[in-house]
């Protein structure tokens, strides 16, 4: 039986849920780390440009496609492409997105599970003992915790349970309700930590590092990395924003929502970087690349501060909240596919798909445990030392999202008639005038060319941009 399609309670409901999707491990973990790798200032400026010129227009396009069609990705493309060029093929873009959601969630939930374990360790005081010795911390994370397949499966299970448990109750009663509680808490914790960071002696240096543009280190590769990061961080290219847009009322403004979500997502990434670098510079800690920065360097540093246990617990709670509102959006893309396309009831869709994703993720969890050389673990890409886990991440972040984003931009810019996109963007907003023209130039030319350049450089230069 078809259920009534759920909707957000209003503009704020959408914004909190969409910001929840965007703000996640990508901001708190990956953004500070790749900013560090790319020497700060110049990179940050390029990242901001990527968000403004590519991320924002594509986010606007995704929400537009969802709200216009009132369907999840596959159905949305089928409905909107009807009667246009390539009508038969466009739904494949939606299916690509659903597959990306399935794959990303299967490993993202494992990393998210680590935060639960760290909260527990912080609260029980065990983390304090480990963190007093950087070598012991490293040993614990790389060789004991990650190598324990059962613990990996357990954390993954718990996080999937939280995710399914939220999506199960639907758009307003589940997703929005969780976001309404978690997002303000997340901002509070983040601001409190930022306030704390501002009192540390490394704060000034951190601000200079992040905001004084220095282009002497800026490489072509850094530009591509910035663009890729904008994609992942804003949850673009796989239909998450499209699906959330399909629950948006026609009285809400799409351009305004897209702008606000992009600003929040960017602000959280910047704040996280300010917090981490202030503390790291204060203690002159060597920055371990990749996963280590969040799960080995930071706890070591936190415990040197007065009240370290409390700060650590608050911090991992923050990361867990951010991750949960992101896994919820990944889950919703997959569930809404089963609801809209297979005709399943929501509860069946979330439980069955949740189990399938859990089972698939177990392969990654176990492949993590099977690999003993984990000290250079980089979950989001480069040193592909962890088998299935990093292969899946590499595949989804480097290929599925950019290709999906490119196709979404081409579809919205070149296939959908101008009057349709203008009508949808102005509904709930009022006349857009030049803003519409600007968006149209970005979505037809700037975004496809920029994303096309990333994909081409990966193919022709063999560049890993993540
Ligand atoms: N944007 C999320 C993050 O930064 C990850 C994500 C990607 C979520 C794609 C949904 C879709 O962590």
Short mmCIF file of C-alpha atoms and ligand atoms in Angstrom, two decimals:
data_model
loop_
_atom_site.label_atom_id
_atom_site.label_comp_id
_atom_site.label_asym_id
_atom_site.label_seq_id
_atom_site.Cartn_x
_atom_site.Cartn_y
_atom_site.Cartn_z
CA UNK A 1 0.00 0.00 0.00
CA UNK A 2 1.39 3.36 -0.97
CA UNK A 3 1.91 5.59 2.01
CA UNK A 4 1.32 9.30 1.95
CA UNK A 5 4.61 11.00 1.08
CA UNK A 6 6.05 12.67 4.15
CA UNK A 7 7.14 16.30 4.24
CA UNK A 8 9.26 18.53 6.46
CA UNK A 9 7.35 20.68 8.88
CA UNK A 10 8.72 23.76 7.12
CA UNK A 11 11.82 25.54 5.86
CA UNK A 12 13.69 25.02 9.14
CA UNK A 13 12.99 21.29 9.10
CA UNK A 14 14.53 20.95 5.68
CA UNK A 15 17.53 23.10 6.56
CA UNK A 16 18.35 21.18 9.71
CA UNK A 17 18.02 17.81 8.00
CA UNK A 18 20.02 18.88 4.95
CA UNK A 19 22.71 20.54 7.07
CA UNK A 20 22.74 17.33 9.10
CA UNK A 21 23.44 15.38 5.94
CA UNK A 22 26.19 17.71 4.84
CA UNK A 23 27.94 18.12 8.19
CA UNK A 24 29.72 14.87 8.95
CA UNK A 25 33.01 13.06 9.03
CA UNK A 26 33.90 14.94 5.86
CA UNK A 27 34.00 18.21 7.83
CA UNK A 28 35.34 17.11 11.18
CA UNK A 29 37.91 14.68 10.02
CA UNK A 30 38.77 15.02 6.40
CA UNK A 31 38.66 18.79 5.91
CA UNK A 32 41.23 19.65 8.62
CA UNK A 33 43.50 16.88 7.46
CA UNK A 34 43.58 17.72 3.77
CA UNK A 35 43.87 21.41 4.63
CA UNK A 36 46.96 20.56 6.63
CA UNK A 37 48.38 18.50 3.80
CA UNK A 38 47.83 21.34 1.38
CA UNK A 39 49.46 23.99 3.63
CA UNK A 40 46.42 25.94 4.77
CA UNK A 41 45.48 29.41 3.49
CA UNK A 42 45.63 29.11 -0.29
CA UNK A 43 43.86 25.78 -0.22
CA UNK A 44 41.10 27.10 2.02
CA UNK A 45 40.45 29.95 -0.40
CA UNK A 46 40.23 27.56 -3.35
CA UNK A 47 37.90 25.34 -1.35
CA UNK A 48 35.62 28.30 -0.65
CA UNK A 49 35.54 29.12 -4.37
CA UNK A 50 34.72 25.49 -5.18
CA UNK A 51 31.79 25.57 -2.76
CA UNK A 52 30.51 28.83 -4.20
CA UNK A 53 30.93 28.14 -7.92
CA UNK A 54 30.33 24.40 -8.13
CA UNK A 55 28.86 23.08 -4.87
CA UNK A 56 26.16 25.68 -4.37
CA UNK A 57 24.75 25.50 -7.93
CA UNK A 58 24.71 21.69 -7.90
CA UNK A 59 23.06 21.60 -4.49
CA UNK A 60 20.41 23.99 -5.82
CA UNK A 61 19.92 21.71 -8.83
CA UNK A 62 19.55 18.57 -6.72
CA UNK A 63 16.95 20.09 -4.42
CA UNK A 64 15.13 21.42 -7.48
CA UNK A 65 14.98 17.96 -9.10
CA UNK A 66 13.63 16.41 -5.91
CA UNK A 67 10.99 18.98 -5.20
CA UNK A 68 9.81 19.20 -8.81
CA UNK A 69 9.34 15.44 -9.08
CA UNK A 70 8.31 14.65 -5.48
CA UNK A 71 10.20 11.40 -5.95
CA UNK A 72 13.47 9.77 -4.94
CA UNK A 73 16.35 9.75 -7.48
CA UNK A 74 15.35 6.97 -9.88
CA UNK A 75 11.73 8.05 -10.16
CA UNK A 76 12.72 11.71 -10.27
CA UNK A 77 14.83 11.24 -13.38
CA UNK A 78 12.23 9.01 -14.99
CA UNK A 79 9.47 11.55 -14.45
CA UNK A 80 11.43 14.67 -15.34
CA UNK A 81 13.22 13.16 -18.36
CA UNK A 82 9.97 11.93 -19.95
CA UNK A 83 9.66 13.34 -23.45
CA UNK A 84 13.22 14.69 -23.48
CA UNK A 85 16.45 13.49 -25.05
CA UNK A 86 17.76 10.24 -23.54
CA UNK A 87 14.59 9.74 -21.49
CA UNK A 88 15.30 6.05 -21.16
CA UNK A 89 18.79 6.50 -19.75
CA UNK A 90 18.47 9.26 -17.20
CA UNK A 91 16.95 7.04 -14.48
CA UNK A 92 20.32 5.26 -14.45
CA UNK A 93 21.79 8.41 -12.86
CA UNK A 94 19.35 7.94 -10.01
CA UNK A 95 20.28 4.32 -9.69
CA UNK A 96 23.96 5.25 -9.62
CA UNK A 97 23.13 7.52 -6.70
CA UNK A 98 21.23 4.85 -4.79
CA UNK A 99 24.15 2.46 -5.28
CA UNK A 100 26.57 5.13 -4.09
CA UNK A 101 24.43 5.64 -0.99
CA UNK A 102 24.44 1.92 -0.26
CA UNK A 103 28.21 1.65 -0.68
CA UNK A 104 29.17 4.81 1.22
CA UNK A 105 26.91 3.96 4.14
CA UNK A 106 28.39 0.47 4.40
CA UNK A 107 31.85 1.82 5.33
CA UNK A 108 30.97 5.27 6.70
CA UNK A 109 29.01 3.53 9.45
CA UNK A 110 32.13 1.63 10.51
CA UNK A 111 34.10 4.84 11.05
CA UNK A 112 31.08 6.33 12.79
CA UNK A 113 31.10 3.29 15.06
CA UNK A 114 34.62 4.22 16.20
CA UNK A 115 33.22 7.40 17.73
CA UNK A 116 30.84 5.37 19.92
CA UNK A 117 33.74 3.31 21.22
CA UNK A 118 35.77 6.46 21.91
CA UNK A 119 32.89 8.04 23.81
CA UNK A 120 32.69 4.91 25.93
CA UNK A 121 36.45 4.90 26.49
CA UNK A 122 36.43 8.58 27.45
CA UNK A 123 33.52 8.23 29.84
CA UNK A 124 34.97 5.19 31.59
CA UNK A 125 38.34 6.91 31.88
CA UNK A 126 40.22 4.27 29.91
CA UNK A 127 41.11 6.63 27.12
CA UNK A 128 42.98 8.90 29.53
CA UNK A 129 45.46 6.17 30.37
CA UNK A 130 46.08 5.35 26.72
CA UNK A 131 46.30 8.93 25.57
CA UNK A 132 49.00 9.86 28.05
CA UNK A 133 51.40 7.94 25.85
CA UNK A 134 51.23 8.67 22.08
CA UNK A 135 52.83 5.34 21.21
CA UNK A 136 50.30 3.42 23.29
CA UNK A 137 47.48 5.36 21.66
CA UNK A 138 48.80 4.52 18.21
CA UNK A 139 49.22 0.91 19.18
CA UNK A 140 45.72 0.68 20.53
CA UNK A 141 44.03 2.25 17.53
CA UNK A 142 46.04 0.75 14.71
CA UNK A 143 46.90 -2.66 16.02
CA UNK A 144 44.38 -3.60 18.64
CA UNK A 145 41.12 -1.83 17.98
CA UNK A 146 41.04 -1.88 14.17
CA UNK A 147 42.47 -5.35 13.99
CA UNK A 148 39.65 -6.72 16.12
CA UNK A 149 37.06 -7.73 13.53
CA UNK A 150 34.35 -8.37 16.12
CA UNK A 151 34.65 -4.92 17.59
CA UNK A 152 34.49 -3.44 14.09
CA UNK A 153 31.37 -5.41 13.27
CA UNK A 154 29.89 -4.46 16.66
CA UNK A 155 30.42 -0.71 16.22
CA UNK A 156 29.10 -0.91 12.68
CA UNK A 157 26.00 -2.75 13.93
CA UNK A 158 25.30 -0.22 16.66
CA UNK A 159 25.59 2.69 14.29
CA UNK A 160 23.37 1.05 11.68
CA UNK A 161 20.86 0.40 14.44
CA UNK A 162 20.81 4.10 15.36
CA UNK A 163 20.49 5.01 11.70
CA UNK A 164 17.70 2.58 10.86
CA UNK A 165 16.00 3.46 14.14
CA UNK A 166 15.82 7.11 13.04
CA UNK A 167 14.79 6.62 9.41
CA UNK A 168 12.21 4.00 10.42
CA UNK A 169 9.87 6.66 11.82
CA UNK A 170 9.69 8.67 8.63
CA UNK A 171 10.53 12.12 7.39
CA UNK A 172 8.98 14.37 10.01
CA UNK A 173 8.76 12.00 12.97
CA UNK A 174 12.14 10.38 12.42
CA UNK A 175 14.69 12.25 10.33
CA UNK A 176 13.58 15.78 11.18
CA UNK A 177 13.07 15.04 14.85
CA UNK A 178 16.59 13.66 15.25
CA UNK A 179 18.08 16.58 13.32
CA UNK A 180 16.16 19.09 15.43
CA UNK A 181 17.74 17.74 18.59
CA UNK A 182 21.22 16.86 17.34
CA UNK A 183 22.07 19.82 15.13
CA UNK A 184 21.67 22.54 17.81
CA UNK A 185 23.62 20.35 20.24
CA UNK A 186 26.30 19.87 17.64
CA UNK A 187 26.62 23.63 17.14
CA UNK A 188 26.71 24.20 20.88
CA UNK A 189 29.50 21.71 21.45
CA UNK A 190 31.39 23.06 18.47
CA UNK A 191 31.12 26.65 19.67
CA UNK A 192 32.15 25.67 23.19
CA UNK A 193 35.21 23.88 21.83
CA UNK A 194 36.00 26.84 19.55
CA UNK A 195 35.74 29.18 22.55
CA UNK A 196 38.15 26.95 24.37
CA UNK A 197 40.51 26.86 21.38
CA UNK A 198 40.51 30.67 21.25
CA UNK A 199 42.11 30.74 24.71
CA UNK A 200 45.00 28.50 23.72
CA UNK A 201 48.33 29.92 22.71
CA UNK A 202 48.24 28.20 19.32
CA UNK A 203 45.03 29.99 18.27
CA UNK A 204 46.70 32.90 16.48
CA UNK A 205 48.99 30.62 14.57
CA UNK A 206 46.05 28.42 13.58
CA UNK A 207 44.09 31.42 12.29
CA UNK A 208 47.07 32.60 10.27
CA UNK A 209 47.64 29.12 8.89
CA UNK A 210 44.03 28.80 7.75
CA UNK A 211 43.16 32.28 6.59
CA UNK A 212 46.34 33.93 5.33
CA UNK A 213 46.29 32.97 1.67
CA UNK A 214 49.64 31.66 0.57
CA UNK A 215 49.64 30.49 -2.99
CA UNK A 216 53.27 29.43 -3.12
CA UNK A 217 52.25 25.89 -2.18
CA UNK A 218 49.16 25.65 -4.30
CA UNK A 219 49.37 22.83 -6.81
CA UNK A 220 46.99 21.71 -9.54
CA UNK A 221 46.29 18.68 -7.50
CA UNK A 222 45.26 20.80 -4.52
CA UNK A 223 42.70 22.56 -6.68
CA UNK A 224 41.23 19.22 -7.68
CA UNK A 225 41.24 18.02 -4.09
CA UNK A 226 39.37 21.11 -3.02
CA UNK A 227 36.68 20.46 -5.58
CA UNK A 228 36.36 16.81 -4.61
CA UNK A 229 36.14 17.68 -0.94
CA UNK A 230 33.39 20.22 -1.66
CA UNK A 231 31.41 17.44 -3.30
CA UNK A 232 31.74 14.95 -0.50
CA UNK A 233 31.24 17.46 2.25
CA UNK A 234 28.09 18.97 0.75
CA UNK A 235 26.59 15.48 0.16
CA UNK A 236 26.36 16.06 -3.58
CA UNK A 237 26.27 13.77 -6.58
CA UNK A 238 24.28 10.83 -5.25
CA UNK A 239 20.80 12.15 -4.70
CA UNK A 240 20.82 12.80 -0.95
CA UNK A 241 19.88 16.45 -1.44
CA UNK A 242 17.50 15.40 -4.20
CA UNK A 243 15.69 13.01 -1.87
CA UNK A 244 15.50 15.57 0.94
CA UNK A 245 14.28 18.11 -1.63
CA UNK A 246 11.43 15.77 -2.52
CA UNK A 247 10.05 16.26 1.00
CA UNK A 248 10.21 20.05 0.74
CA UNK A 249 7.08 22.16 0.49
CA UNK A 250 6.58 24.47 -2.47
CA UNK A 251 6.32 27.35 -0.04
CA UNK A 252 10.02 27.01 0.93
CA UNK A 253 12.77 28.79 -0.97
CA UNK A 254 15.27 26.46 -2.64
CA UNK A 255 18.00 29.05 -3.33
CA UNK A 256 17.87 30.29 0.24
CA UNK A 257 17.98 26.77 1.67
CA UNK A 258 20.90 25.76 -0.55
CA UNK A 259 22.82 28.87 0.48
CA UNK A 260 22.20 28.37 4.18
CA UNK A 261 23.13 24.69 4.14
CA UNK A 262 26.33 25.42 2.22
CA UNK A 263 27.28 28.18 4.63
CA UNK A 264 26.67 25.96 7.68
CA UNK A 265 28.61 23.07 6.21
CA UNK A 266 31.55 25.29 5.36
CA UNK A 267 31.48 27.02 8.72
CA UNK A 268 31.61 23.70 10.56
CA UNK A 269 34.60 22.53 8.52
CA UNK A 270 36.43 25.80 9.22
CA UNK A 271 35.58 25.75 12.92
CA UNK A 272 36.73 22.16 13.24
CA UNK A 273 40.01 23.11 11.58
CA UNK A 274 40.45 26.12 13.88
CA UNK A 275 39.85 23.95 16.94
CA UNK A 276 42.19 21.17 15.90
CA UNK A 277 45.04 23.36 14.73
CA UNK A 278 44.88 25.67 17.74
CA UNK A 279 45.35 22.70 20.01
CA UNK A 280 47.86 20.94 17.83
CA UNK A 281 49.99 24.10 17.46
CA UNK A 282 49.73 24.79 21.17
CA UNK A 283 51.37 21.48 21.99
CA UNK A 284 53.58 21.30 18.89
CA UNK A 285 52.24 17.86 18.17
CA UNK A 286 53.43 16.07 15.07
CA UNK A 287 50.37 15.70 12.89
CA UNK A 288 49.84 12.14 11.83
CA UNK A 289 48.24 11.97 8.44
CA UNK A 290 44.80 10.59 7.74
CA UNK A 291 42.68 8.68 10.22
CA UNK A 292 45.24 9.25 12.90
CA UNK A 293 44.50 12.93 13.27
CA UNK A 294 41.04 12.25 14.68
CA UNK A 295 41.57 8.99 16.51
CA UNK A 296 45.14 9.12 17.75
CA UNK A 297 46.57 12.67 17.64
CA UNK A 298 43.55 14.45 19.07
CA UNK A 299 42.94 12.30 22.13
CA UNK A 300 46.62 12.58 23.00
CA UNK A 301 46.37 16.34 22.79
CA UNK A 302 43.03 16.67 24.55
CA UNK A 303 44.31 14.89 27.63
CA UNK A 304 47.05 17.47 28.06
CA UNK A 305 44.40 20.10 28.62
CA UNK A 306 42.77 20.68 31.97
CA UNK A 307 39.43 18.84 31.92
CA UNK A 308 40.71 16.61 29.15
CA UNK A 309 38.30 13.76 29.82
CA UNK A 310 35.28 16.00 29.52
CA UNK A 311 36.55 17.71 26.36
CA UNK A 312 37.29 14.36 24.78
CA UNK A 313 33.88 12.92 25.55
CA UNK A 314 32.18 16.09 24.25
CA UNK A 315 34.28 16.01 21.12
CA UNK A 316 33.47 12.42 20.16
CA UNK A 317 29.84 13.00 20.97
CA UNK A 318 29.97 15.86 18.48
CA UNK A 319 31.53 13.65 15.84
CA UNK A 320 28.97 10.90 16.49
CA UNK A 321 26.05 13.35 16.14
CA UNK A 322 27.45 14.75 12.94
CA UNK A 323 27.99 11.27 11.54
CA UNK A 324 24.49 10.09 12.51
CA UNK A 325 22.66 12.87 10.69
CA UNK A 326 24.80 12.00 7.63
CA UNK A 327 24.21 8.24 7.79
CA UNK A 328 20.49 8.98 8.12
CA UNK A 329 20.55 10.80 4.78
CA UNK A 330 22.48 7.98 3.11
CA UNK A 331 19.98 5.47 4.51
CA UNK A 332 17.05 7.58 3.35
CA UNK A 333 18.26 7.55 -0.26
CA UNK A 334 18.30 3.75 -0.23
CA UNK A 335 15.04 3.36 1.71
CA UNK A 336 13.14 5.85 -0.43
CA UNK A 337 14.21 3.89 -3.49
CA UNK A 338 12.59 0.77 -2.03
CA UNK A 339 9.52 2.76 -1.00
CA UNK A 340 8.99 4.58 -4.30
CA UNK A 341 10.25 2.02 -6.79
CA UNK A 342 9.60 -1.35 -5.16
CA UNK A 343 6.43 -0.24 -3.41
CA UNK A 344 7.59 -1.33 0.05
CA UNK A 345 6.26 0.16 3.25
CA UNK A 346 8.75 2.47 4.99
CA UNK A 347 9.33 0.15 7.93
CA UNK A 348 10.05 -2.83 5.74
CA UNK A 349 12.26 -0.72 3.48
CA UNK A 350 14.44 0.58 6.31
CA UNK A 351 14.82 -2.73 8.12
CA UNK A 352 15.53 -4.86 5.04
CA UNK A 353 17.85 -2.35 3.38
CA UNK A 354 19.51 -1.61 6.72
CA UNK A 355 20.26 -5.29 7.18
CA UNK A 356 21.60 -5.57 3.64
CA UNK A 357 23.90 -2.58 4.17
CA UNK A 358 25.01 -3.95 7.53
CA UNK A 359 25.83 -7.32 5.96
CA UNK A 360 27.75 -5.72 3.11
CA UNK A 361 29.64 -3.48 5.52
CA UNK A 362 30.71 -6.51 7.56
CA UNK A 363 32.97 -7.45 4.65
CA UNK A 364 34.79 -4.13 5.04
CA UNK A 365 34.83 -4.42 8.83
CA UNK A 366 36.44 -7.82 8.63
CA UNK A 367 38.85 -6.75 5.90
CA UNK A 368 39.98 -4.00 8.27
CA UNK A 369 40.60 -6.53 10.97
CA UNK A 370 42.38 -8.88 8.61
CA UNK A 371 44.96 -6.28 7.75
CA UNK A 372 47.66 -5.83 10.33
CA UNK A 373 49.58 -3.00 8.68
CA UNK A 374 47.19 -0.31 9.69
CA UNK A 375 49.38 2.45 10.91
CA UNK A 376 48.94 4.43 7.69
CA UNK A 377 45.28 3.82 7.47
CA UNK A 378 43.58 6.36 5.30
CA UNK A 379 39.95 5.57 5.18
CA UNK A 380 39.17 8.16 2.59
CA UNK A 381 41.54 7.19 -0.09
CA UNK A 382 45.18 7.35 -0.66
CA UNK A 383 47.33 4.67 0.88
CA UNK A 384 45.04 1.86 -0.15
CA UNK A 385 46.29 -0.47 2.51
CA UNK A 386 43.04 -1.78 3.83
CA UNK A 387 41.51 -3.82 1.08
CA UNK A 388 37.82 -3.61 0.49
CA UNK A 389 37.31 -0.74 2.88
CA UNK A 390 39.44 1.78 1.04
CA UNK A 391 38.62 0.38 -2.39
CA UNK A 392 34.95 1.12 -1.78
CA UNK A 393 35.75 4.57 -0.51
CA UNK A 394 38.00 5.29 -3.42
CA UNK A 395 35.39 4.08 -5.88
CA UNK A 396 32.55 6.07 -4.41
CA UNK A 397 34.26 9.31 -3.46
CA UNK A 398 36.48 9.55 -6.53
CA UNK A 399 34.16 8.20 -9.16
CA UNK A 400 30.51 7.84 -8.26
CA UNK A 401 30.00 11.28 -6.70
CA UNK A 402 31.78 13.40 -9.34
CA UNK A 403 30.23 11.44 -12.22
CA UNK A 404 26.82 11.71 -10.56
CA UNK A 405 27.33 15.45 -10.00
CA UNK A 406 28.37 16.02 -13.58
CA UNK A 407 25.30 14.22 -14.91
CA UNK A 408 23.00 16.07 -12.51
CA UNK A 409 24.45 19.39 -13.70
CA UNK A 410 24.06 18.41 -17.36
CA UNK A 411 20.51 17.20 -16.85
CA UNK A 412 19.36 20.29 -14.99
CA UNK A 413 21.23 22.72 -17.20
CA UNK A 414 20.73 21.22 -20.64
CA UNK A 415 17.80 18.79 -20.61
CA UNK A 416 15.21 20.42 -18.37
CA UNK A 417 13.52 23.36 -20.07
CA UNK A 418 14.49 26.76 -18.76
CA UNK A 419 10.93 27.64 -17.78
CA UNK A 420 10.67 24.54 -15.58
CA UNK A 421 13.82 25.21 -13.61
CA UNK A 422 13.00 28.88 -13.28
CA UNK A 423 9.46 28.11 -12.15
CA UNK A 424 10.67 25.65 -9.52
CA UNK A 425 13.40 27.89 -8.14
CA UNK A 426 11.06 30.86 -7.91
CA UNK A 427 8.28 28.88 -6.20
CA UNK A 428 8.44 29.80 -2.54
CA UNK A 429 11.01 32.50 -3.23
CA UNK A 430 9.63 35.03 -5.67
CA UNK A 431 11.33 36.52 -8.71
CA UNK A 432 15.02 35.70 -8.90
CA UNK A 433 16.03 37.81 -11.90
CA UNK A 434 19.81 37.97 -12.21
CA UNK A 435 20.31 35.34 -9.55
CA UNK A 436 18.56 32.84 -11.78
CA UNK A 437 20.67 33.83 -14.78
CA UNK A 438 23.83 33.48 -12.70
CA UNK A 439 22.82 30.05 -11.45
CA UNK A 440 22.04 28.95 -14.99
CA UNK A 441 25.48 29.95 -16.24
CA UNK A 442 27.10 28.10 -13.35
CA UNK A 443 25.06 24.92 -13.81
CA UNK A 444 25.39 24.83 -17.61
CA UNK A 445 29.02 25.78 -17.99
CA UNK A 446 31.11 26.34 -14.90
CA UNK A 447 30.09 23.28 -12.85
CA UNK A 448 30.25 20.71 -15.70
CA UNK A 449 33.59 22.06 -16.89
CA UNK A 450 35.10 22.01 -13.42
CA UNK A 451 33.85 18.54 -12.55
CA UNK A 452 34.70 17.30 -16.03
CA UNK A 453 38.25 18.55 -15.44
CA UNK A 454 38.54 16.45 -12.28
CA UNK A 455 37.31 13.33 -13.99
CA UNK A 456 39.50 13.90 -17.03
CA UNK A 457 42.56 14.46 -14.88
CA UNK A 458 41.93 11.23 -13.01
CA UNK A 459 41.56 9.33 -16.27
CA UNK A 460 44.40 10.96 -18.20
CA UNK A 461 46.86 11.91 -15.50
CA UNK A 462 46.06 9.01 -13.21
CA UNK A 463 45.52 11.56 -10.47
CA UNK A 464 43.85 10.61 -7.23
CA UNK A 465 42.26 13.84 -6.27
CA UNK A 466 40.87 12.82 -2.91
N1 LIG B 1 28.54 15.04 3.62
C1 LIG B 1 28.82 13.96 4.49
C2 LIG B 1 30.09 14.29 5.30
O1 LIG B 1 30.69 15.31 5.10
C3 LIG B 1 29.01 12.65 3.78
C4 LIG B 1 27.93 12.34 2.81
C5 LIG B 1 28.21 12.21 1.46
C6 LIG B 1 26.60 12.19 3.23
C7 LIG B 1 27.22 11.95 0.54
C8 LIG B 1 25.60 11.93 2.33
C9 LIG B 1 25.90 11.83 0.99
O2 LIG B 1 30.50 13.55 6.12
#
